[in-house]
Each structure stands twice: as C-alpha cells, then as structure tokens.
Amino acid sequence: MCEACGCGLPAGIPATVSGPGHHDHGEHDHPDHVHDHGHHGHEHSHDHPHHHHPSEPGAAERQTLDLRHAILEKNDRLAERNRGFFQARGILVINVLSSPGSGKTTLIGQTIRRLGPRLRTAVIVGDLATDNDARRLRESGAPVVQINTGTVCHLEADMVARAVKQLDTARLDLLVIENVGNLVCPASYDLGEDLRVVVLSVTEGEDKPLKYPPIFHQAHAVIVSKLDLDRACDFNREAATANLRHIAPRARLFELSAKTGAGLDDWCGYLVQQHEAVKHRDPLDA
Amino acid sequence: MHELSIMQSALNQALREAGLAGASRVHEIRLRIGVLSGVVPDALRFAFEALAPGTAAHGAVLTIEEVPARFWCAACHRDFVAANFYAECPDCGATSGELRAGRELELSSLEVDHV
C-alpha cells in the first residue's frame, strides 16, 4: 500500500521525493476511493479537505477534525515561488549547509574566483549576527547580501525572497545561498534551491553523516573540505566515503581544499555543467 | 531549536481549524513527524508546553506519531524500513535513493469540542 497515506494503491506505483521538498504525494490521485485511517477505526471519503465526526463512543461531546496539513506549508509554498522565479531566469541556485566553521565562506569565495567569468555569481549569506562573512565574500568581487537572522537558526524561503530583491538577477548565472552554520535546523526548510550542498570538513570526523542523517540524506552534493588538514586530523577518507554512501548514496562527492585549490576544478566544473542543465531546462518540465 | 517556530505554526493551524469548526476547546493535537524531518519530538513537546497556555489548546494532549524512514527497493519491488537510516535494502543490499516516507511534518488531526 501507499506508505504516505495508507491508501490501498499498490506500492509499485511510483511516489517520488521531489528534490529537497517533502514526500510528493501528487503522483497518484485519490479520486473517490475510501481511506481507512486505522487510529479512528472508521472510514471516510477523501473528496473534501477535512470533516467532522463524533469521536469514540461515549465521548459524543467531542469531535475529530482530520486535517493532514503540512506544518511548513507556508514555507514550502514560498520556496516554490522562489524556484519558479529562478527557473524563469535560468539561474542555478545552491543551498550550502554545514556546521559552523567547516569553511563554507572560504570555499564559496575561492569558488567564485575560480569560476571567474564562466558563471556570474552572487551570494546570499545567513548568520545570526555580524556582516563579517559578507565583507569577506565581497573580496571575491561578487555581489553579496547578508541576512542577519537574529536568533533564528536557519534561513527560510521568505528571507531569501527579500534578499534577492537587492540583487540584479537579470545578469546572474549562479546564486549561492550560504545557510546559517547548523547541521540540524536548515534541513527542514526548502528555500527554492536546485541543489543542496553539504560541506563536511576533515576536522569534524568521518562519522558526521551518521550523526546527522537528515541533512546528509537530502544532499545532492557533499564536499569534504580542508583536505590539506587530513593527515593532521587522522581523517580516514575511506571511512568517511563509506559513511556518506550509507546515508546519501546518490550524492555527488567532492574532496577539496579551498586553501590549496586542490579539487576545486572538479567542483567548479560540476557547477558549470549544472548551470547548463538549468539554462536549457524546459520551464514546463520543472 | 527550530521546533519552537514549527510548533507555533502547528498550533496556529490547529487553533484556526478549531475556530472554523466552532469549537472553543482543543483536547488533543496529533502530529506525524518523520525521523528524517530534522525535527525532534521532545523539543516539540517542550515548545508546546510553553506555547499552549492562554490558548484554546491549554491542557490539550500532544500526541506525536514518529514515522520511520522507508525506502523503495527497485530491484526487489518492495519498500523497507531503514535501519540506522541506511538506505540499503536488507534483502539484496542495493542502495536506494527513493525515500517513500520519513520526512513528514504534518498536523494530522485534532480532538475538539463537538458543536
């Protein structure tokens, strides 16, 4: 049966996970068939959003409201609006996630320098406070918008929508969103990106993917950074790769050092190739 | 600690739906939370205790159903519950990139006064 809703459709009917979004339950419809929600022990048809009925016998003064609302529905809706905006302009958008201090800012700065004129790039960077990262990133020559989230531990789609208004999107190929340094909370928030990129520095240990499965599971690409420090940290690259494969079997893996430049060409080549795919995508196919 | 804002969203939706149904009291709020959603149920419960007082959901029971991570194995034509979040089919060992369940953040139902 369908695992998402418990309806009787056979499991062989494809249900997809649409990128960083939630389980996409639009793949099959529920025309008029009846759902059996086990916890109520009764059946109801599915052709209206929710309905009311008395609960357990003897508790007639109460009623159950069946809702099935996505709690982050508003963020998901705004993220889709962002996605449409970016797709219409052929902009590749990446959401860069990691714990604090993994080297996101250095990596992004060096990526912009290495890409040079191949991709016109801008950055939106989120931090709780200060514009230190924005100032460092501006040294790369790219336009940068700093978002200060105050006490909020992640970026949300509406923050990105507001920040984008400060950028000249007519002349942009790549938008890099540097999320707040945090391996937990940003995992829940779609920003409208094409790719989620998770950075894992060798100083954090090989088992990070096993400790933080949600964020690694969603990664389209994983970057092992600070490779110049791997010996000093006794970093076991084989173990790290094996752990990543368990949690994120389809993610593209890059090993690099933003400091020495090793591995940066592969990463930049990937971005150029992904941008080509975005640029030539049929908007109605998205 | 994004659980506070997530619980606030869920509570707002619950209060709105209860109001639309004409109910003055919410007795139970039921959530479905996937293990790969990035949200910690205990933190939601803590947030609910802080947010519910002064609303129609004060004193309500918060019931959280945790949804395990389920992947689809294309080779075996079956889905499986992922042990330790490993996306590997326990039968054939093939890795799956197709998550069928486990990312839910859902307000599933409410118990409210019958009007």
CSV table of C-alpha atoms in Angstrom, one decimal:
chain,number,residue,atom,x,y,z
A,1,MET,CA,0.0,0.0,0.0
A,2,CYS,CA,1.0,3.6,-0.3
A,3,GLU,CA,3.2,4.4,2.7
A,4,ALA,CA,2.4,8.1,2.7
A,5,CYS,CA,-1.3,7.9,3.3
A,6,GLY,CA,-2.0,4.3,3.9
A,7,CYS,CA,-4.4,4.1,1.0
A,8,GLY,CA,-4.8,0.9,-0.9
A,9,LEU,CA,-2.8,1.7,-4.0
A,10,PRO,CA,-0.1,-0.8,-4.7
A,11,ALA,CA,3.4,0.1,-3.6
A,12,GLY,CA,4.7,-0.3,-7.2
A,13,ILE,CA,3.1,3.0,-8.2
A,14,PRO,CA,5.9,5.4,-8.1
A,15,ALA,CA,5.8,8.1,-5.4
A,16,THR,CA,8.6,10.5,-5.7
A,17,VAL,CA,10.6,12.6,-3.4
A,18,SER,CA,10.8,15.9,-5.2
A,19,GLY,CA,14.2,17.3,-4.5
A,20,PRO,CA,14.5,18.9,-1.1
A,21,GLY,CA,10.8,19.1,-0.7
A,22,HIS,CA,8.6,16.8,1.2
A,23,HIS,CA,7.2,13.5,0.0
A,24,ASP,CA,5.4,14.4,-3.1
A,25,HIS,CA,2.1,12.9,-2.8
A,26,GLY,CA,0.7,14.3,-6.0
A,27,GLU,CA,1.9,11.3,-8.0
A,28,HIS,CA,-1.3,9.4,-7.6
A,29,ASP,CA,-4.7,10.7,-7.1
A,30,HIS,CA,-7.4,9.6,-4.7
A,31,PRO,CA,-10.5,10.1,-6.9
A,32,ASP,CA,-13.3,8.6,-4.9
A,33,HIS,CA,-11.9,5.8,-3.0
A,34,VAL,CA,-12.1,5.4,0.7
A,35,HIS,CA,-9.3,5.8,3.1
A,36,ASP,CA,-9.1,3.7,6.2
A,37,HIS,CA,-7.4,5.6,9.0
A,38,GLY,CA,-6.5,2.9,11.4
A,39,HIS,CA,-6.4,5.1,14.5
A,40,HIS,CA,-10.0,6.0,14.2
A,41,GLY,CA,-11.3,2.6,13.3
A,42,HIS,CA,-13.7,4.1,10.7
A,43,GLU,CA,-13.7,5.1,7.1
A,44,HIS,CA,-14.2,8.3,5.4
A,45,SER,CA,-14.1,9.5,1.8
A,46,HIS,CA,-11.4,11.9,0.7
A,47,ASP,CA,-13.2,14.4,-1.5
A,48,HIS,CA,-13.2,17.2,0.9
A,49,PRO,CA,-10.3,18.8,2.9
A,50,HIS,CA,-11.4,17.6,6.3
A,51,HIS,CA,-14.6,16.8,8.0
A,52,HIS,CA,-16.0,16.4,11.4
A,53,HIS,CA,-17.5,13.4,13.2
A,54,PRO,CA,-18.0,12.3,16.8
A,55,SER,CA,-15.1,10.6,18.4
A,56,GLU,CA,-15.1,7.4,20.5
A,57,PRO,CA,-18.5,6.1,21.7
A,58,GLY,CA,-19.4,7.8,25.0
A,59,ALA,CA,-17.5,10.9,24.1
A,60,ALA,CA,-20.2,12.5,21.9
A,61,GLU,CA,-19.3,15.9,23.1
A,62,ARG,CA,-16.0,15.7,21.2
A,63,GLN,CA,-15.3,15.5,17.5
A,64,THR,CA,-12.3,14.7,15.4
A,65,LEU,CA,-11.0,17.1,12.7
A,66,ASP,CA,-9.0,15.3,10.1
A,67,LEU,CA,-6.5,17.8,8.7
A,68,ARG,CA,-3.3,16.3,7.3
A,69,HIS,CA,-1.8,19.8,7.0
A,70,ALA,CA,1.9,20.2,6.2
A,71,ILE,CA,3.1,22.2,9.1
A,72,LEU,CA,5.6,24.1,6.9
A,73,GLU,CA,3.1,24.6,4.1
A,74,LYS,CA,3.7,28.3,4.0
A,75,ASN,CA,7.5,28.0,3.7
A,76,ASP,CA,7.1,25.3,1.1
A,77,ARG,CA,4.7,27.5,-1.0
A,78,LEU,CA,7.1,30.5,-0.8
A,79,ALA,CA,10.0,28.2,-1.7
A,80,GLU,CA,8.2,27.0,-4.8
A,81,ARG,CA,7.6,30.7,-5.7
A,82,ASN,CA,11.3,31.3,-5.4
A,83,ARG,CA,12.1,28.3,-7.5
A,84,GLY,CA,9.8,29.5,-10.3
A,85,PHE,CA,11.4,32.9,-10.2
A,86,PHE,CA,14.9,31.4,-10.5
A,87,GLN,CA,14.0,28.9,-13.2
A,88,ALA,CA,12.4,31.6,-15.4
A,89,ARG,CA,15.7,33.4,-15.3
A,90,GLY,CA,17.9,30.4,-15.8
A,91,ILE,CA,19.7,30.9,-12.5
A,92,LEU,CA,21.3,27.9,-10.8
A,93,VAL,CA,20.7,28.1,-7.0
A,94,ILE,CA,22.6,26.2,-4.5
A,95,ASN,CA,21.9,26.0,-0.7
A,96,VAL,CA,25.2,25.4,1.1
A,97,LEU,CA,24.8,23.8,4.5
A,98,SER,CA,27.3,22.7,7.2
A,99,SER,CA,28.2,23.1,10.8
A,100,PRO,CA,29.8,26.4,11.9
A,101,GLY,CA,33.5,26.6,11.0
A,102,SER,CA,33.6,24.0,8.3
A,103,GLY,CA,34.9,26.5,5.8
A,104,LYS,CA,31.8,27.5,3.8
A,105,THR,CA,32.8,31.1,3.4
A,106,THR,CA,36.3,30.4,2.2
A,107,LEU,CA,35.1,27.7,-0.1
A,108,ILE,CA,32.5,30.0,-1.7
A,109,GLY,CA,35.0,32.8,-2.1
A,110,GLN,CA,37.5,30.6,-3.8
A,111,THR,CA,34.8,29.0,-6.0
A,112,ILE,CA,33.8,32.5,-7.2
A,113,ARG,CA,37.4,33.3,-8.0
A,114,ARG,CA,38.0,30.0,-9.8
A,115,LEU,CA,34.8,30.3,-11.8
A,116,GLY,CA,35.8,33.7,-13.0
A,117,PRO,CA,33.7,34.9,-15.9
A,118,ARG,CA,32.3,31.4,-16.6
A,119,LEU,CA,29.4,32.0,-14.2
A,120,ARG,CA,28.2,35.3,-13.0
A,121,THR,CA,27.7,34.6,-9.3
A,122,ALA,CA,26.0,36.3,-6.3
A,123,VAL,CA,25.8,35.2,-2.7
A,124,ILE,CA,23.2,35.4,0.0
A,125,VAL,CA,24.7,34.7,3.4
A,126,GLY,CA,22.9,34.0,6.6
A,127,ASP,CA,24.3,34.5,10.1
A,128,LEU,CA,22.7,35.2,13.4
A,129,ALA,CA,24.8,38.4,13.7
A,130,THR,CA,27.6,40.5,12.0
A,131,ASP,CA,28.3,41.1,8.4
A,132,ASN,CA,31.8,39.6,8.6
A,133,ASP,CA,31.1,36.8,6.1
A,134,ALA,CA,29.6,39.3,3.6
A,135,ARG,CA,32.7,41.5,3.8
A,136,ARG,CA,35.0,38.5,3.3
A,137,LEU,CA,32.9,37.3,0.3
A,138,ARG,CA,32.8,40.8,-1.3
A,139,GLU,CA,36.6,40.5,-1.7
A,140,SER,CA,35.9,37.9,-4.4
A,141,GLY,CA,34.2,40.6,-6.4
A,142,ALA,CA,30.7,39.1,-6.3
A,143,PRO,CA,27.6,40.9,-5.1
A,144,VAL,CA,26.7,39.8,-1.6
A,145,VAL,CA,23.6,40.2,0.5
A,146,GLN,CA,23.9,39.5,4.3
A,147,ILE,CA,20.9,38.3,6.2
A,148,ASN,CA,21.0,38.6,9.9
A,149,THR,CA,18.6,36.1,11.4
A,150,GLY,CA,18.8,37.3,15.0
A,151,THR,CA,18.1,34.2,17.0
A,152,VAL,CA,16.7,32.1,14.1
A,153,CYS,CA,18.9,29.1,13.5
A,154,HIS,CA,18.2,28.7,9.7
A,155,LEU,CA,17.2,30.6,6.6
A,156,GLU,CA,13.6,30.5,5.4
A,157,ALA,CA,12.2,31.0,1.9
A,158,ASP,CA,10.7,34.4,2.6
A,159,MET,CA,14.1,35.7,3.9
A,160,VAL,CA,15.7,34.6,0.6
A,161,ALA,CA,12.9,36.2,-1.4
A,162,ARG,CA,13.5,39.5,0.3
A,163,ALA,CA,17.3,39.3,-0.1
A,164,VAL,CA,17.0,38.5,-3.8
A,165,LYS,CA,15.3,41.9,-4.4
A,166,GLN,CA,18.7,43.5,-3.6
A,167,LEU,CA,20.4,41.6,-6.5
A,168,ASP,CA,20.5,42.3,-10.2
A,169,THR,CA,19.0,38.9,-11.2
A,170,ALA,CA,18.9,39.8,-14.9
A,171,ARG,CA,22.7,39.3,-15.0
A,172,LEU,CA,23.1,36.3,-12.9
A,173,ASP,CA,24.0,32.6,-13.6
A,174,LEU,CA,24.6,31.2,-10.1
A,175,LEU,CA,23.2,32.2,-6.8
A,176,VAL,CA,24.9,30.7,-3.8
A,177,ILE,CA,22.9,30.7,-0.5
A,178,GLU,CA,25.3,30.2,2.4
A,179,ASN,CA,22.9,29.0,5.2
A,180,VAL,CA,23.4,29.6,8.9
A,181,GLY,CA,26.1,27.2,10.2
A,182,ASN,CA,23.9,24.4,11.6
A,183,LEU,CA,23.6,20.7,10.7
A,184,VAL,CA,20.1,20.3,12.0
A,185,CYS,CA,17.5,23.0,11.6
A,186,PRO,CA,18.2,24.2,8.0
A,187,ALA,CA,17.3,20.6,6.8
A,188,SER,CA,13.6,21.3,7.3
A,189,TYR,CA,13.4,24.5,5.1
A,190,ASP,CA,13.2,24.4,1.4
A,191,LEU,CA,14.5,27.8,0.0
A,192,GLY,CA,13.7,27.1,-3.7
A,193,GLU,CA,17.2,25.9,-4.5
A,194,ASP,CA,18.1,23.5,-7.3
A,195,LEU,CA,20.9,21.8,-5.3
A,196,ARG,CA,21.6,21.2,-1.6
A,197,VAL,CA,25.3,21.1,-1.0
A,198,VAL,CA,26.5,19.8,2.4
A,199,VAL,CA,30.1,20.7,3.5
A,200,LEU,CA,31.9,18.4,5.8
A,201,SER,CA,35.4,19.4,6.9
A,202,VAL,CA,38.0,16.8,7.8
A,203,THR,CA,38.4,18.3,11.3
A,204,GLU,CA,34.8,17.2,12.1
A,205,GLY,CA,35.4,13.5,11.8
A,206,GLU,CA,34.3,10.7,9.5
A,207,ASP,CA,31.1,9.9,11.3
A,208,LYS,CA,29.3,13.2,10.9
A,209,PRO,CA,26.9,11.8,8.2
A,210,LEU,CA,25.9,9.0,10.6
A,211,LYS,CA,25.2,11.5,13.4
A,212,TYR,CA,23.2,14.0,11.3
A,213,PRO,CA,21.3,11.8,8.8
A,214,PRO,CA,18.5,14.2,7.8
A,215,ILE,CA,20.8,16.9,6.3
A,216,PHE,CA,23.1,14.5,4.6
A,217,HIS,CA,20.3,12.4,3.3
A,218,GLN,CA,19.0,15.4,1.4
A,219,ALA,CA,22.3,16.4,-0.2
A,220,HIS,CA,22.7,16.5,-3.9
A,221,ALA,CA,26.4,17.0,-3.4
A,222,VAL,CA,28.7,16.6,-0.4
A,223,ILE,CA,32.0,18.4,-0.2
A,224,VAL,CA,34.7,17.1,2.1
A,225,SER,CA,36.7,20.3,2.8
A,226,LYS,CA,40.0,21.3,4.4
A,227,LEU,CA,41.6,18.3,2.7
A,228,ASP,CA,45.0,19.9,3.4
A,229,LEU,CA,44.5,19.0,7.1
A,230,ASP,CA,43.5,15.4,6.7
A,231,ARG,CA,46.8,14.0,8.0
A,232,ALA,CA,46.9,16.3,10.9
A,233,CYS,CA,43.4,15.2,11.9
A,234,ASP,CA,44.0,11.5,11.1
A,235,PHE,CA,41.0,11.8,8.8
A,236,ASN,CA,40.1,8.4,7.3
A,237,ARG,CA,38.8,9.2,3.8
A,238,GLU,CA,37.7,5.7,3.0
A,239,ALA,CA,35.6,5.6,6.2
A,240,ALA,CA,34.1,9.0,5.5
A,241,THR,CA,33.2,8.0,2.0
A,242,ALA,CA,31.6,4.7,3.2
A,243,ASN,CA,29.5,6.6,5.8
A,244,LEU,CA,28.3,9.1,3.2
A,245,ARG,CA,27.4,6.3,0.8
A,246,HIS,CA,25.2,4.7,3.5
A,247,ILE,CA,23.2,7.9,4.2
A,248,ALA,CA,23.4,9.7,0.8
A,249,PRO,CA,24.0,7.1,-1.9
A,250,ARG,CA,23.2,9.3,-4.8
A,251,ALA,CA,25.0,12.5,-3.7
A,252,ARG,CA,28.0,13.6,-5.8
A,253,LEU,CA,31.1,13.6,-3.7
A,254,PHE,CA,33.9,16.2,-3.9
A,255,GLU,CA,37.1,16.3,-1.9
A,256,LEU,CA,38.9,19.6,-1.9
A,257,SER,CA,40.9,22.2,-0.2
A,258,ALA,CA,39.9,25.8,-0.7
A,259,LYS,CA,43.2,26.8,0.7
A,260,THR,CA,45.5,25.0,-1.7
A,261,GLY,CA,43.0,24.8,-4.6
A,262,ALA,CA,43.2,21.0,-4.8
A,263,GLY,CA,39.9,19.6,-6.1
A,264,LEU,CA,38.4,23.0,-6.9
A,265,ASP,CA,38.4,22.5,-10.6
A,266,ASP,CA,36.2,19.4,-10.4
A,267,TRP,CA,33.7,21.2,-8.2
A,268,CYS,CA,33.6,24.3,-10.4
A,269,GLY,CA,33.2,22.0,-13.5
A,270,TYR,CA,30.2,20.4,-11.8
A,271,LEU,CA,28.6,23.9,-11.2
A,272,VAL,CA,29.1,24.9,-14.8
A,273,GLN,CA,27.6,21.6,-16.0
A,274,GLN,CA,24.6,22.0,-13.6
A,275,HIS,CA,24.1,25.6,-14.8
A,276,GLU,CA,23.9,24.4,-18.4
A,277,ALA,CA,21.2,21.9,-17.4
A,278,VAL,CA,19.2,24.6,-15.7
A,279,LYS,CA,19.6,27.1,-18.5
A,280,HIS,CA,18.3,24.6,-21.1
A,281,ARG,CA,15.6,23.2,-19.0
A,282,ASP,CA,12.0,23.5,-20.3
A,283,PRO,CA,10.2,25.5,-17.7
A,284,LEU,CA,7.1,23.4,-18.1
A,285,ASP,CA,9.1,20.3,-17.4
A,286,ALA,CA,10.2,21.5,-14.0
B,1,MET,CA,15.9,25.0,18.1
B,2,HIS,CA,13.5,25.5,15.1
B,3,GLU,CA,11.0,23.3,16.9
B,4,LEU,CA,9.6,26.4,18.7
B,5,SER,CA,8.6,28.0,15.4
B,6,ILE,CA,7.4,24.7,13.9
B,7,MET,CA,5.2,24.0,17.0
B,8,GLN,CA,3.9,27.6,16.8
B,9,SER,CA,2.9,27.0,13.2
B,10,ALA,CA,1.2,23.8,14.0
B,11,LEU,CA,-0.6,25.3,17.0
B,12,ASN,CA,-1.8,28.3,14.9
B,13,GLN,CA,-3.2,25.9,12.3
B,14,ALA,CA,-4.9,23.9,15.0
B,15,LEU,CA,-6.5,26.9,16.6
B,16,ARG,CA,-7.7,28.2,13.3
B,17,GLU,CA,-9.2,24.9,12.3
B,18,ALA,CA,-10.9,24.5,15.7
B,19,GLY,CA,-12.3,28.1,15.4
B,20,LEU,CA,-13.6,27.3,11.9
B,21,ALA,CA,-15.4,24.3,13.3
B,22,GLY,CA,-16.9,26.4,16.0
B,23,ALA,CA,-15.1,24.6,18.8
B,24,SER,CA,-14.0,26.5,21.9
B,25,ARG,CA,-11.6,23.9,23.3
B,26,VAL,CA,-8.9,21.7,21.7
B,27,HIS,CA,-8.5,18.5,23.6
B,28,GLU,CA,-5.8,16.7,21.6
B,29,ILE,CA,-3.4,17.7,18.8
B,30,ARG,CA,-1.9,14.8,16.7
B,31,LEU,CA,1.2,15.3,14.7
B,32,ARG,CA,3.1,12.9,12.3
B,33,ILE,CA,6.8,13.6,12.4
B,34,GLY,CA,9.2,11.7,10.1
B,35,VAL,CA,12.6,10.6,11.5
B,36,LEU,CA,14.3,12.3,8.6
B,37,SER,CA,12.4,15.6,9.0
B,38,GLY,CA,15.1,17.1,11.2
B,39,VAL,CA,12.7,17.8,14.0
B,40,VAL,CA,13.0,16.4,17.5
B,41,PRO,CA,9.6,15.3,19.0
B,42,ASP,CA,10.8,16.0,22.6
B,43,ALA,CA,11.6,19.6,21.6
B,44,LEU,CA,8.2,19.9,20.1
B,45,ARG,CA,6.6,18.8,23.4
B,46,PHE,CA,8.7,21.2,25.3
B,47,ALA,CA,7.7,24.0,22.9
B,48,PHE,CA,4.0,23.0,23.2
B,49,GLU,CA,4.1,23.3,27.0
B,50,ALA,CA,5.4,26.9,26.6
B,51,LEU,CA,3.0,27.9,23.8
B,52,ALA,CA,-0.3,26.4,24.7
B,53,PRO,CA,-1.2,28.3,27.9
B,54,GLY,CA,-3.6,31.2,27.2
B,55,THR,CA,-4.9,29.5,24.1
B,56,ALA,CA,-7.9,27.2,23.5
B,57,ALA,CA,-5.3,24.3,23.4
B,58,HIS,CA,-4.2,24.9,27.0
B,59,GLY,CA,-4.2,21.5,28.7
B,60,ALA,CA,-4.5,19.6,25.4
B,61,VAL,CA,-2.7,16.3,24.9
B,62,LEU,CA,0.0,16.5,22.2
B,63,THR,CA,0.3,13.1,20.5
B,64,ILE,CA,3.3,12.6,18.2
B,65,GLU,CA,3.4,9.7,15.8
B,66,GLU,CA,7.0,9.2,14.6
B,67,VAL,CA,7.2,8.0,11.1
B,68,PRO,CA,10.1,5.7,10.3
B,69,ALA,CA,12.3,6.2,7.2
B,70,ARG,CA,11.0,3.9,4.4
B,71,PHE,CA,12.9,3.4,1.1
B,72,TRP,CA,11.8,1.7,-2.1
B,73,CYS,CA,14.0,-1.1,-3.5
B,74,ALA,CA,13.6,-1.1,-7.2
B,75,ALA,CA,15.3,-4.5,-7.6
B,76,CYS,CA,13.1,-6.3,-5.1
B,77,HIS,CA,9.9,-4.2,-5.8
B,78,ARG,CA,9.3,-3.6,-2.1
B,79,ASP,CA,9.8,-1.0,0.4
B,80,PHE,CA,11.8,-1.4,3.6
B,81,VAL,CA,12.3,0.4,6.9
B,82,ALA,CA,15.8,1.9,7.0
B,83,ALA,CA,17.8,0.6,10.0
B,84,ASN,CA,20.2,3.4,11.2
B,85,PHE,CA,19.0,5.5,8.3
B,86,TYR,CA,21.0,3.3,5.9
B,87,ALA,CA,19.3,3.4,2.5
B,88,GLU,CA,20.3,-0.2,1.8
B,89,CYS,CA,17.8,-3.0,1.1
B,90,PRO,CA,18.1,-5.6,3.8
B,91,ASP,CA,17.4,-8.4,1.2
B,92,CYS,CA,19.5,-7.5,-1.8
B,93,GLY,CA,21.9,-4.9,-0.3
B,94,ALA,CA,21.2,-2.4,-3.2
B,95,THR,CA,21.2,1.3,-2.1
B,96,SER,CA,18.0,3.2,-2.8
B,97,GLY,CA,17.7,7.0,-3.3
B,98,GLU,CA,14.0,6.8,-3.2
B,99,LEU,CA,12.5,7.8,0.1
B,100,ARG,CA,8.9,6.8,0.5
B,101,ALA,CA,8.2,8.1,4.0
B,102,GLY,CA,10.1,9.7,6.8
B,103,ARG,CA,10.1,13.4,6.1
B,104,GLU,CA,6.6,14.2,7.3
B,105,LEU,CA,5.9,17.3,9.3
B,106,GLU,CA,2.2,17.0,9.5
B,107,LEU,CA,-0.7,18.2,11.6
B,108,SER,CA,-2.8,15.1,11.2
B,109,SER,CA,-5.9,15.6,13.3
B,110,LEU,CA,-7.5,17.3,16.3
B,111,GLU,CA,-9.9,16.4,19.0
B,112,VAL,CA,-12.1,19.4,19.7
B,113,ASP,CA,-15.5,20.2,21.4
B,114,HIS,CA,-18.4,18.9,19.4
B,115,VAL,CA,-20.7,21.8,18.4
